[in-house]
PDB file of C-alpha atoms in Angstrom:
ATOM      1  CA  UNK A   1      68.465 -49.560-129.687  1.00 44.00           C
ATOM      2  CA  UNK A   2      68.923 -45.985-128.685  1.00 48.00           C
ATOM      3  CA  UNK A   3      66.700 -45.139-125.492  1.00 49.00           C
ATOM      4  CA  UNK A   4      65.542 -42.173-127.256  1.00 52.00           C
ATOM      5  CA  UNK A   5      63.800 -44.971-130.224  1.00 54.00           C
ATOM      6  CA  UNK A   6      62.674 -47.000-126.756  1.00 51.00           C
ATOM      7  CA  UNK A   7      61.339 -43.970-125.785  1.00 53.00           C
ATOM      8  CA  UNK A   8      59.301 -42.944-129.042  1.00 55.00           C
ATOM      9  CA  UNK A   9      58.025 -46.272-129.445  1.00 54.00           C
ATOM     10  CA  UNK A  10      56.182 -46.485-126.173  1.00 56.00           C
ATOM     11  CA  UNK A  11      55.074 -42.649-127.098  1.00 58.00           C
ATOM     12  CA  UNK A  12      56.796 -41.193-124.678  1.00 57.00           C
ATOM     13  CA  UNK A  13      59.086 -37.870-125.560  1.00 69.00           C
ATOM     14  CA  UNK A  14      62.160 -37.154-123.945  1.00 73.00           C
ATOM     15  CA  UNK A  15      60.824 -33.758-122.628  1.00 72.00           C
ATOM     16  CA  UNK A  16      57.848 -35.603-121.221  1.00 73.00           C
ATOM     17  CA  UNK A  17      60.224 -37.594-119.374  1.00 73.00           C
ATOM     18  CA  UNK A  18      62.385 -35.397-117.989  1.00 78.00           C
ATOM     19  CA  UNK A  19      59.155 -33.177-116.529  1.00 76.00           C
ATOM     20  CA  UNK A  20      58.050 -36.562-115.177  1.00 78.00           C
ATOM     21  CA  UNK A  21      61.801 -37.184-113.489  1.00 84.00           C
ATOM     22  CA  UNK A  22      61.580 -33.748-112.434  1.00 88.00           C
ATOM     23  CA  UNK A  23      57.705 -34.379-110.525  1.00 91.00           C
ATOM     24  CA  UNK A  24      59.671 -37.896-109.011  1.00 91.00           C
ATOM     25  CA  UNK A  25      62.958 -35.372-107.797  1.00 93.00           C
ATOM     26  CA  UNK A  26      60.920 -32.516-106.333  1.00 93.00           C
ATOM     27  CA  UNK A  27      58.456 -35.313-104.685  1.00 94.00           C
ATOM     28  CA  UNK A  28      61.440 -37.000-102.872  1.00 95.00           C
ATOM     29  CA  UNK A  29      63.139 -33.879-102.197  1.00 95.00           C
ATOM     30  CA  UNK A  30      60.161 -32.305-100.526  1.00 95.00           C
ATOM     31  CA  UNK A  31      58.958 -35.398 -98.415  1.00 96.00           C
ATOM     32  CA  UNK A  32      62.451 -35.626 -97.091  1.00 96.00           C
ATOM     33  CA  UNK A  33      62.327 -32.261 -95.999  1.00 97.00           C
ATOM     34  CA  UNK A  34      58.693 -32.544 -94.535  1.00 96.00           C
ATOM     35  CA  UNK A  35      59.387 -35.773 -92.703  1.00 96.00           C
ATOM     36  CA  UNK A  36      62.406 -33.634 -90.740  1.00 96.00           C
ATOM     37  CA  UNK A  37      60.183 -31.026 -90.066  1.00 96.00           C
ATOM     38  CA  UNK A  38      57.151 -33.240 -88.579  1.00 95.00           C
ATOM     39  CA  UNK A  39      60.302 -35.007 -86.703  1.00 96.00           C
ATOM     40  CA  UNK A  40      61.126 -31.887 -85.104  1.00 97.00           C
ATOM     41  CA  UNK A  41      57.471 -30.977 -83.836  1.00 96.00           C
ATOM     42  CA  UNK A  42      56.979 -34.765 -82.969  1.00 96.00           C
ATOM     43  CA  UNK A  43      60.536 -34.118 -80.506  1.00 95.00           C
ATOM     44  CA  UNK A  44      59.091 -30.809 -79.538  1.00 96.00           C
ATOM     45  CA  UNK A  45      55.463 -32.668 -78.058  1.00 95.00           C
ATOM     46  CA  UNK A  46      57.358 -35.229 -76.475  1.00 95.00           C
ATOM     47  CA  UNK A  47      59.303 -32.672 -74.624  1.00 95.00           C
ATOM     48  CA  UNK A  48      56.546 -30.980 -73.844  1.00 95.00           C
ATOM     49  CA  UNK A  49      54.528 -33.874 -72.857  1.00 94.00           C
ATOM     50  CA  UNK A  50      51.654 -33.121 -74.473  1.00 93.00           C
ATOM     51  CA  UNK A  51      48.360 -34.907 -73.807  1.00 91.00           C
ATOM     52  CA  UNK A  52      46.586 -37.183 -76.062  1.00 89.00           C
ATOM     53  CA  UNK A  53      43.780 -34.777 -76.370  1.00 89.00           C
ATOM     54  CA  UNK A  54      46.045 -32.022 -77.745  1.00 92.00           C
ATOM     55  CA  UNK A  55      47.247 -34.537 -80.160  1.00 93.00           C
ATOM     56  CA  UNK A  56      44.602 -35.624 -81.101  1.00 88.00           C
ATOM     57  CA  UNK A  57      43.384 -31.538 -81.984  1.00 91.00           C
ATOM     58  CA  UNK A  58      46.841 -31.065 -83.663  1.00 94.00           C
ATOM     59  CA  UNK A  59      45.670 -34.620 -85.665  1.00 91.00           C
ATOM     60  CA  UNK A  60      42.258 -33.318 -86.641  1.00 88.00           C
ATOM     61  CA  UNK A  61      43.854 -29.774 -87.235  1.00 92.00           C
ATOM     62  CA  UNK A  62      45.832 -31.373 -89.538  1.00 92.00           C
ATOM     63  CA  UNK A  63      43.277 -32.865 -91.445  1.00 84.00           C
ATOM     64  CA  UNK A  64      41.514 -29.373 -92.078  1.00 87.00           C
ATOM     65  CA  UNK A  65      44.631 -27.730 -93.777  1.00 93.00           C
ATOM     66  CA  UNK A  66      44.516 -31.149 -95.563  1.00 88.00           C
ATOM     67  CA  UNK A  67      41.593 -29.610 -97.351  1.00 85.00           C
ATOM     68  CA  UNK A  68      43.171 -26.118 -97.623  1.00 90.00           C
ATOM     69  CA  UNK A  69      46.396 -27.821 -99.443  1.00 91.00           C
ATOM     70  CA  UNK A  70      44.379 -29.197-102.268  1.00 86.00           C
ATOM     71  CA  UNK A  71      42.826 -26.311-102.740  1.00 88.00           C
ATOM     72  CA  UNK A  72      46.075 -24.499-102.916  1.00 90.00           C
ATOM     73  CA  UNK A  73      48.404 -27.042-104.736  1.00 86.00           C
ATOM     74  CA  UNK A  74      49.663 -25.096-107.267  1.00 88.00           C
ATOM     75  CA  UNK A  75      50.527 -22.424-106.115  1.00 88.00           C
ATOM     76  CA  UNK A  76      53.458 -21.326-103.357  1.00 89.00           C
ATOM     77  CA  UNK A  77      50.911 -21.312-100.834  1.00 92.00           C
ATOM     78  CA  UNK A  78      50.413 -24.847-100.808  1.00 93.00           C
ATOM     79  CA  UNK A  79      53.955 -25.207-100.208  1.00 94.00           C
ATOM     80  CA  UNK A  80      53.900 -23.871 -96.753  1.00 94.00           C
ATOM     81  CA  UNK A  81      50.212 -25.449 -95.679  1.00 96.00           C
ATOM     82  CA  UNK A  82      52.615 -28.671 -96.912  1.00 96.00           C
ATOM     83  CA  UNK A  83      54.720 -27.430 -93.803  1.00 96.00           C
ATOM     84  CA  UNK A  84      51.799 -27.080 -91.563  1.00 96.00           C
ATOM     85  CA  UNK A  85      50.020 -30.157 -92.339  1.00 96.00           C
ATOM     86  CA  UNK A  86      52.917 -32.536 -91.925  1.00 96.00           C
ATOM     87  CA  UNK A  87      54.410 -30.219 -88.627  1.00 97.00           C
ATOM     88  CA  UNK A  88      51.069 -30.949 -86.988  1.00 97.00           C
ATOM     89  CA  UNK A  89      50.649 -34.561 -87.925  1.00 96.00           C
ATOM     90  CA  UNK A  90      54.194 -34.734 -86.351  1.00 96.00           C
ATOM     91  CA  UNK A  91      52.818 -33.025 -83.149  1.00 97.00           C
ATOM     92  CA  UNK A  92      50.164 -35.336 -82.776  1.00 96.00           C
ATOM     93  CA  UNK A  93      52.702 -38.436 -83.037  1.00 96.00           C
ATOM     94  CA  UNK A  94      54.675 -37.058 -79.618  1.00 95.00           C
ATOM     95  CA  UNK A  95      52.003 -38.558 -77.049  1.00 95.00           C
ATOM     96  CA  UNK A  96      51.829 -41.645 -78.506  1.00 95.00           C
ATOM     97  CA  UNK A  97      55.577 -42.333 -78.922  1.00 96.00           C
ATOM     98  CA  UNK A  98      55.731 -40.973 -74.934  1.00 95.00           C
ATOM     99  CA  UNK A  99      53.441 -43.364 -74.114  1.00 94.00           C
ATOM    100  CA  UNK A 100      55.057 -46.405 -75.643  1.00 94.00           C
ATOM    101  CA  UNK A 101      58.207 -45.250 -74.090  1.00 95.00           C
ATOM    102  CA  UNK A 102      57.127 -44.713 -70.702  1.00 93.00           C
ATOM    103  CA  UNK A 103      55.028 -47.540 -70.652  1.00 92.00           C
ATOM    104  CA  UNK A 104      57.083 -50.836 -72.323  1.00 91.00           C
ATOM    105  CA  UNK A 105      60.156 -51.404 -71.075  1.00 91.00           C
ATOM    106  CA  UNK A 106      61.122 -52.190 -74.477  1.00 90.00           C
ATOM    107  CA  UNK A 107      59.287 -49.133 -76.041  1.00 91.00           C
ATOM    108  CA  UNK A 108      62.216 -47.563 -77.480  1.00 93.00           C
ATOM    109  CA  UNK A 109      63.273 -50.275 -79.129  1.00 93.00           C
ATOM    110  CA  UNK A 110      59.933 -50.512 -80.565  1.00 95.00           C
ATOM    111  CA  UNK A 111      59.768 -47.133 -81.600  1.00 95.00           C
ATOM    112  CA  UNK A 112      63.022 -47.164 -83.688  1.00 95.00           C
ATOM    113  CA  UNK A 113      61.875 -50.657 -85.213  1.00 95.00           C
ATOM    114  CA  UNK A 114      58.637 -49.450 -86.434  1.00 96.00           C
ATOM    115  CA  UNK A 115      60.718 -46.581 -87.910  1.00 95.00           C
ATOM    116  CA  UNK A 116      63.165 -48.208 -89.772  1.00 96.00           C
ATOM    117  CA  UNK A 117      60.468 -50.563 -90.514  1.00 96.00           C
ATOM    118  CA  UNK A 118      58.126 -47.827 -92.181  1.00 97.00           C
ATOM    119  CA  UNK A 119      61.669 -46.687 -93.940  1.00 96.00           C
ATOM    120  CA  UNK A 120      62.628 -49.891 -95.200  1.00 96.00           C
ATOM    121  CA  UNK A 121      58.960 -50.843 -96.810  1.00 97.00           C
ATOM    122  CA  UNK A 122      59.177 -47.359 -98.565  1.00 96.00           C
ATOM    123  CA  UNK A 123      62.370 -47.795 -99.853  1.00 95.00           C
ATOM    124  CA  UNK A 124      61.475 -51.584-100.574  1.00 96.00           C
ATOM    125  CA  UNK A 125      58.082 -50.595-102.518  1.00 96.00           C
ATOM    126  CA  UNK A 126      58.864 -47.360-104.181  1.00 95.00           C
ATOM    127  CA  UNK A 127      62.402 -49.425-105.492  1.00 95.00           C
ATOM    128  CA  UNK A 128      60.118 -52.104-106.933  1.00 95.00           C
ATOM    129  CA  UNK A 129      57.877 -49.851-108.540  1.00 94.00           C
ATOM    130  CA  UNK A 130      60.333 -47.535-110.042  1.00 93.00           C
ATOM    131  CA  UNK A 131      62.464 -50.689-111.159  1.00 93.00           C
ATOM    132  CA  UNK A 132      59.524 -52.854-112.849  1.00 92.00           C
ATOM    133  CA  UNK A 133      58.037 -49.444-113.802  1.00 91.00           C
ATOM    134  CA  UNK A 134      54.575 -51.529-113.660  1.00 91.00           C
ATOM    135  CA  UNK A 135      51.315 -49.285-113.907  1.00 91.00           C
ATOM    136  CA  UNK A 136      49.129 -49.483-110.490  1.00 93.00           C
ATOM    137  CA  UNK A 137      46.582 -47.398-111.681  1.00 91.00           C
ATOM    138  CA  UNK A 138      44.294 -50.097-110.905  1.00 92.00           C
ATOM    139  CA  UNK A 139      44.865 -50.099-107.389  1.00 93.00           C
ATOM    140  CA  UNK A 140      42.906 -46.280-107.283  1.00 91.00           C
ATOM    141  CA  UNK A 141      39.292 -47.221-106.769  1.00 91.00           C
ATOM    142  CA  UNK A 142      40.230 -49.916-104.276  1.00 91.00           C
ATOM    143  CA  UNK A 143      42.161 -47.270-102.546  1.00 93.00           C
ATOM    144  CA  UNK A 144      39.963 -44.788-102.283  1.00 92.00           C
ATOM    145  CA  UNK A 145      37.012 -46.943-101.146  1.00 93.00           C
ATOM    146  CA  UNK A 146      39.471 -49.034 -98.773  1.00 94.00           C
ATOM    147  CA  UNK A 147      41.395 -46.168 -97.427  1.00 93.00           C
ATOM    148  CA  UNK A 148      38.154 -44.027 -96.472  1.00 92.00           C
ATOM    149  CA  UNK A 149      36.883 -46.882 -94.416  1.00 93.00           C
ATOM    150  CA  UNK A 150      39.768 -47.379 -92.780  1.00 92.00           C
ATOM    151  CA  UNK A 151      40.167 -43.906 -91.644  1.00 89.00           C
ATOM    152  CA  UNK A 152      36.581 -43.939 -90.648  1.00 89.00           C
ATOM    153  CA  UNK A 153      36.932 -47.116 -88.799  1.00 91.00           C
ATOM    154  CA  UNK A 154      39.900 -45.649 -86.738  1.00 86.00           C
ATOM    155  CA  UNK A 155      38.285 -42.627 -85.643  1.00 84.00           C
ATOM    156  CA  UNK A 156      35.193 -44.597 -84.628  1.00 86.00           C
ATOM    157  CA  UNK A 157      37.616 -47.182 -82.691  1.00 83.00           C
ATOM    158  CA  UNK A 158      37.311 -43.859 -79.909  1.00 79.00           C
ATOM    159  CA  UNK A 159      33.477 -45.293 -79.787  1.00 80.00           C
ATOM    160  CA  UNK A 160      34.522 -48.568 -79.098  1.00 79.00           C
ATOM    161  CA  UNK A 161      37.284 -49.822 -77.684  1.00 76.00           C
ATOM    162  CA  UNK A 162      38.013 -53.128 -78.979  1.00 82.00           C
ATOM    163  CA  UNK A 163      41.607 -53.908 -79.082  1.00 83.00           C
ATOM    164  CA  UNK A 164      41.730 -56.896 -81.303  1.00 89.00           C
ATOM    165  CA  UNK A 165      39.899 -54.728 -83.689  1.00 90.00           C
ATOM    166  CA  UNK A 166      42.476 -51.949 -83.591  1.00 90.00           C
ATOM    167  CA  UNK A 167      44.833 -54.487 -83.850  1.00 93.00           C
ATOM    168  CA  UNK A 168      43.071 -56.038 -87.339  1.00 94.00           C
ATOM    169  CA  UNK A 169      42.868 -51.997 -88.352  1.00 94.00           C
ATOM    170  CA  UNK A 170      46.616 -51.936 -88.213  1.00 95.00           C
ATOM    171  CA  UNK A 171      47.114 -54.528 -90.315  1.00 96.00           C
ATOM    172  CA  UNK A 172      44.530 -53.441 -93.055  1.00 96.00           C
ATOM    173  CA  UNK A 173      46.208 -50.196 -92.901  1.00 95.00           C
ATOM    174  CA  UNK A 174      49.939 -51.517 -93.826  1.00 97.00           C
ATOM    175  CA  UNK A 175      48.343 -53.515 -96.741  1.00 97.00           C
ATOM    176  CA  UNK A 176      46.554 -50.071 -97.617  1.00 96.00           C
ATOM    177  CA  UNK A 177      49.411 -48.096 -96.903  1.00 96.00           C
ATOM    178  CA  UNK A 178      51.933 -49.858 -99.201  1.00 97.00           C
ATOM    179  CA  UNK A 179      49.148 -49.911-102.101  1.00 96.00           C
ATOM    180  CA  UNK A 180      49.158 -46.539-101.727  1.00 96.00           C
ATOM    181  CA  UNK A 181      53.107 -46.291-102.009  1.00 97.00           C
ATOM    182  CA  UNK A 182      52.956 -48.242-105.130  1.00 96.00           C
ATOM    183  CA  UNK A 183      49.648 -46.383-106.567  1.00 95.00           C
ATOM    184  CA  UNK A 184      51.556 -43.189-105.666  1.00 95.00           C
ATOM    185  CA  UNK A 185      54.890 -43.973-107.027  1.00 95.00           C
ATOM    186  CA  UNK A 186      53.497 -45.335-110.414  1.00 94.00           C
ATOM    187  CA  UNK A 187      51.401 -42.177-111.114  1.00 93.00           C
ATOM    188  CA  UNK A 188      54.371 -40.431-110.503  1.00 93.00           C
ATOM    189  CA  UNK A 189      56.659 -42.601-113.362  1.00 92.00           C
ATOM    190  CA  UNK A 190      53.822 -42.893-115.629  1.00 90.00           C
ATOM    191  CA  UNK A 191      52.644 -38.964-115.448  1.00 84.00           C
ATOM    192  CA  UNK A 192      49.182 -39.690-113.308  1.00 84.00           C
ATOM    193  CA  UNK A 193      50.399 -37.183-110.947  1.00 86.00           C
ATOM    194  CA  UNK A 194      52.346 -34.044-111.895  1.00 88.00           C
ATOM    195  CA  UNK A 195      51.702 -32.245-108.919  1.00 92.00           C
ATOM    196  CA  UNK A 196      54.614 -33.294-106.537  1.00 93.00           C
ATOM    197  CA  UNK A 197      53.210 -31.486-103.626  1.00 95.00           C
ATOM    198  CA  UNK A 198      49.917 -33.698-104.057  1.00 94.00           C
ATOM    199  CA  UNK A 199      52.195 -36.363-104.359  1.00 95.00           C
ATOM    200  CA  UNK A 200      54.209 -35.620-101.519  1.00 96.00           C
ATOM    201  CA  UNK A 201      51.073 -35.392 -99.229  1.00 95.00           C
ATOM    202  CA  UNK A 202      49.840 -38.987-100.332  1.00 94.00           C
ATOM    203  CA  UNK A 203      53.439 -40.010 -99.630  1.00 97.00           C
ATOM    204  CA  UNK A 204      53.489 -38.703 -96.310  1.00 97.00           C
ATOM    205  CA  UNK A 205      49.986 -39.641 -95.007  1.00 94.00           C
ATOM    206  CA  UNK A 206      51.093 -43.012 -96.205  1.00 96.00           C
ATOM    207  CA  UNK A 207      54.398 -43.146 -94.439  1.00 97.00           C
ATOM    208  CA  UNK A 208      52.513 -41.300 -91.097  1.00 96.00           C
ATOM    209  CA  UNK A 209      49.756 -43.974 -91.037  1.00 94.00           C
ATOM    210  CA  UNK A 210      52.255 -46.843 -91.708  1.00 97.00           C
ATOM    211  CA  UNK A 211      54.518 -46.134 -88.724  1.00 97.00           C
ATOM    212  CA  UNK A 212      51.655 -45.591 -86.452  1.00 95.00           C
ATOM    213  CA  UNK A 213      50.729 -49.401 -87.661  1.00 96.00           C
ATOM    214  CA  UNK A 214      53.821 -50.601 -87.375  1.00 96.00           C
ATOM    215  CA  UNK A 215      53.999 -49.586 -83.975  1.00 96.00           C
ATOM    216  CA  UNK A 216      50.878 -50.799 -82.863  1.00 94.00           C
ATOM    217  CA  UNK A 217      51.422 -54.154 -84.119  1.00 96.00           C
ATOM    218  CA  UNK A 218      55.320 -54.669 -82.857  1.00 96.00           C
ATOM    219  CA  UNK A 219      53.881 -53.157 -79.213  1.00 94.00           C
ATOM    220  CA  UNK A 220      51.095 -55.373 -79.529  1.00 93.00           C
ATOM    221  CA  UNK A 221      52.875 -58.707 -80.252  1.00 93.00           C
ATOM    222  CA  UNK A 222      56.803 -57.867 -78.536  1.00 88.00           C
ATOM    223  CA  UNK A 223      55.624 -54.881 -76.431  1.00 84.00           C
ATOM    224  CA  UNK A 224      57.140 -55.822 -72.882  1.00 84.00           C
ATOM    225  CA  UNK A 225      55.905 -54.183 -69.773  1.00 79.00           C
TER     226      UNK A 225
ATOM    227  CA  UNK B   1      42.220 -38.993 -71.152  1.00 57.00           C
ATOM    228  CA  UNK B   2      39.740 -38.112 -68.467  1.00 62.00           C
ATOM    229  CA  UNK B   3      36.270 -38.224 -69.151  1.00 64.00           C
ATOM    230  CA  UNK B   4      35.276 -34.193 -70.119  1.00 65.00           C
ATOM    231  CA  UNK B   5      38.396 -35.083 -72.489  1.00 68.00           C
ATOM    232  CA  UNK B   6      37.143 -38.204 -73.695  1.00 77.00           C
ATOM    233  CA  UNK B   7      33.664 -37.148 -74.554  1.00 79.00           C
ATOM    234  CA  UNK B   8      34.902 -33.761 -76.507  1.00 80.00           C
ATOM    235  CA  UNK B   9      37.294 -36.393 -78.372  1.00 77.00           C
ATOM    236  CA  UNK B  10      34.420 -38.650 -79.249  1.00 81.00           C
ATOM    237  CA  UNK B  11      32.102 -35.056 -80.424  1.00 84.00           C
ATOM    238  CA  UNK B  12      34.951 -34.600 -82.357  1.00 81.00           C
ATOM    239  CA  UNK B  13      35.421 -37.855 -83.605  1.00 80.00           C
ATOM    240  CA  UNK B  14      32.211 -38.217 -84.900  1.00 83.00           C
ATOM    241  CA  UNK B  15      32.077 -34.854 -86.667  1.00 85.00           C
ATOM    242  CA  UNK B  16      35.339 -36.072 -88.351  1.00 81.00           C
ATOM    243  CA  UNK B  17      33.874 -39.442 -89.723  1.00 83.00           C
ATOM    244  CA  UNK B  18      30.740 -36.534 -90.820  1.00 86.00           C
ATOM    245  CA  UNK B  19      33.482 -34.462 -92.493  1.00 83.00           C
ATOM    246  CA  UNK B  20      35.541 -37.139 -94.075  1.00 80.00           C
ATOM    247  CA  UNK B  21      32.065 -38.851 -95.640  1.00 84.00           C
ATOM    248  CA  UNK B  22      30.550 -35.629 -96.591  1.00 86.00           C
ATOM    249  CA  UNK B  23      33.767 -34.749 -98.591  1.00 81.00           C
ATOM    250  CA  UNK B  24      35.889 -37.543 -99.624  1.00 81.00           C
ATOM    251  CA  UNK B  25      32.425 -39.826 -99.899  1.00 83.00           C
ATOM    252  CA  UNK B  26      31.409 -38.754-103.212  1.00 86.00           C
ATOM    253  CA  UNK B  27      34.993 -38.812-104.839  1.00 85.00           C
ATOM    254  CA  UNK B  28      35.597 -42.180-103.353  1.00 85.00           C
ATOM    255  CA  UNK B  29      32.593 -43.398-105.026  1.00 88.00           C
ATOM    256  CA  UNK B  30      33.567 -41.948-108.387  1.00 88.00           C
ATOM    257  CA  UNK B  31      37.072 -43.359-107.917  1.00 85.00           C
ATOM    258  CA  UNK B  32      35.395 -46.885-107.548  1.00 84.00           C
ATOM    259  CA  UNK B  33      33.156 -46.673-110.144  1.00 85.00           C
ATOM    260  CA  UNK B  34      35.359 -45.242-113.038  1.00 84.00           C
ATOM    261  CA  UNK B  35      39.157 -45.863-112.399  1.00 83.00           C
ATOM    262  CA  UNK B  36      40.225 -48.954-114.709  1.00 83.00           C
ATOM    263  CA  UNK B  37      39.687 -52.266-113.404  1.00 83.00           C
ATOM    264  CA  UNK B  38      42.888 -54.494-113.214  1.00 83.00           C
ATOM    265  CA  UNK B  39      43.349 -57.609-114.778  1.00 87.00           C
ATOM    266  CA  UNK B  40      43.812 -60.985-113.353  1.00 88.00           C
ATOM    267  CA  UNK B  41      47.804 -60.918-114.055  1.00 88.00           C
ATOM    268  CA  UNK B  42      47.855 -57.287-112.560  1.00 88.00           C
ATOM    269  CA  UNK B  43      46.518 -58.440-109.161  1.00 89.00           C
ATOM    270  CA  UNK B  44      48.870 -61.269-108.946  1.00 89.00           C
ATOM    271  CA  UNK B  45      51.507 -59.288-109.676  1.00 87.00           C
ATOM    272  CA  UNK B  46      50.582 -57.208-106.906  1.00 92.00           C
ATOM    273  CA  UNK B  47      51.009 -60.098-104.653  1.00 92.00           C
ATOM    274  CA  UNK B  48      54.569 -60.408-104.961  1.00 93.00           C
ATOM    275  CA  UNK B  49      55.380 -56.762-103.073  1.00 95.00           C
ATOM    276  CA  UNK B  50      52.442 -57.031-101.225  1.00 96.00           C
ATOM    277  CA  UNK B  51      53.043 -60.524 -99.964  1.00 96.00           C
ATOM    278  CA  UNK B  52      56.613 -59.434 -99.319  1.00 96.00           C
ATOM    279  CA  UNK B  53      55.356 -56.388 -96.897  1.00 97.00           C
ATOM    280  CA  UNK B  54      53.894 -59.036 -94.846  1.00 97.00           C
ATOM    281  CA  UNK B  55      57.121 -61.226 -94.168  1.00 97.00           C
ATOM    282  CA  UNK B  56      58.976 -58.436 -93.721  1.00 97.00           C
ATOM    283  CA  UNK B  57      56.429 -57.524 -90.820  1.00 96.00           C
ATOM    284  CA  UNK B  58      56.263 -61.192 -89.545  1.00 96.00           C
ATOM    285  CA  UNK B  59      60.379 -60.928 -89.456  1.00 95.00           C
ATOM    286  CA  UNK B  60      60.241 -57.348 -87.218  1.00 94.00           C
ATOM    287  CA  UNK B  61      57.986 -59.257 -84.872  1.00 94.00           C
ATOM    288  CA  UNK B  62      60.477 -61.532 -84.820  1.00 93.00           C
ATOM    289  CA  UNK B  63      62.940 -59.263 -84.154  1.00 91.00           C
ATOM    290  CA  UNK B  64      61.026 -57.041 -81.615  1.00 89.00           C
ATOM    291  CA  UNK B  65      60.480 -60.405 -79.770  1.00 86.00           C
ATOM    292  CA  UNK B  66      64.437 -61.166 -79.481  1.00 77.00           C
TER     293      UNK B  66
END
């Protein structure tokens, strides 16, 4: 059967399909380009040995042009907060990374595991979802609920310091975290989200907060000092 | 972090929790209350990438450990 029947059948038209490929291609294109960017301000904090505290602005920083973005998502504006946002998360990751680094003899190995890591579970779960083209719309209340008291839970860790705790946190947050890749993904495919700087953001925080997991856990359980 | 440092991080960390439930609270809420509720199938077929996220953790460990 033609894919153009396929298509009709499940009430889908080919234009509506193409605008949805074209939300998936601007998405990618526009993460990859972000996630260079926030690599280059990450290099530029490590160089510059920035303290946690100043990281730790650039994080919260980050989170208020989080609110100007979705206020400005559709137009060219939001574009460049989409710059700003991801360039200071990346700033914020520089004293953490310099601290693994100077502070495991193994931290660079660490650092480049959790990374491939984070790129190989993307790959993995946005691959599955596009593949099986399953709908995860489900997964959004759980998300939303989950995800919000995660993030809370983090920034109260500063409260108390409980490492076993953090370390539980990091493992919530890469079951969260590749949720959210599916959730994301499958909006994407099934026209839930036509927005691809929206979607780019949720892609990012995901991939941000997944890392930073990632490297908590491997420093945690193969860190070597 | 010296401690000026670490009490403006903790005044800022608690305004940030204030922030984040003041303006993502409400929405949250919504989300959880309206946004369709899977069936049984669709959480076990959740398990299958979900479940292999968390071998493919177990087998970095692995790795990170040599």
């Amino acid at each position: 059967m033609a894919y153009e029947q396929v298509e009709r059948r499940r009430g889908i038209g080919i234009g509506e399909e193409i605008s949805r490929n074209k939300v998936l291609r601007n998405t990618y294109m526009l993460l990859s380009l972000t996630l260079l960017f926030s690599a280059v301000t990450a290099g530029i904090s490590m160089m510059l040995h920035v303290g946690h505290f100043l990281g730790f602005v650039a994080l919260l920083g980050g989170f208020g042009v989080l609110f100007a973005v979705q206020r400005h998502a559709e137009s060219s504006t939001g574009l460049w907060l989409t710059f700003l946002f991801t360039g200071l998360l990346g700033f914020s990751l520089g004293p953490i990374l310099n601290t693994y680094i100077e502070m495991l003899s193994n931290g660079g190995q660490i650092v480049m595991l959790a990374l491939g890591g984070t790129g190989a579970i993307f790959f993995g779960l946005s691959g599955y979802a596009l593949v099986t083209r399953k709908d995860f719309s489900f997964l959004h209340g759980f998300l939303a609920v989950g995800i919000l008291a995660a993030v809370v839970a983090s920034f109260a860790l500063i409260f108390f310091n409980v490492p076993l705790f953090s370390l539980a946190l990091s493992g919530v947050f890469v079951l969260l975290m590749s949720g959210l890749i599916l959730f994301q993904t499958s909006q994407i495919i099934h026209g839930g989200e036509r927005n691809y700087i929206l979607a780019t953001i949720t892609l990012y925080v995901a991939l941000y907060n997944l890392f930073l997991s990632l490297l908590r856990i491997l420093g945690a359980f193969a860190g070597e000092r | 972090m010296g401690e000026g440092t670490t009490l403006w991080a903790q005044i800022l960390s608690g305004l940030a929790i204030l922030a984040l439930l003041w303006f993502f609270g409400p929405s949250a809420w919504r989300a959880a209350k309206n946004s369709p509720k899977g069936t049984a199938s669709d959480w076990l077929g959740l398990l299958v990438p979900i479940g292999g996220v968390v071998l493919f953790v177990i087998l970095l460990i692995a790795l990170a450990r040599g």
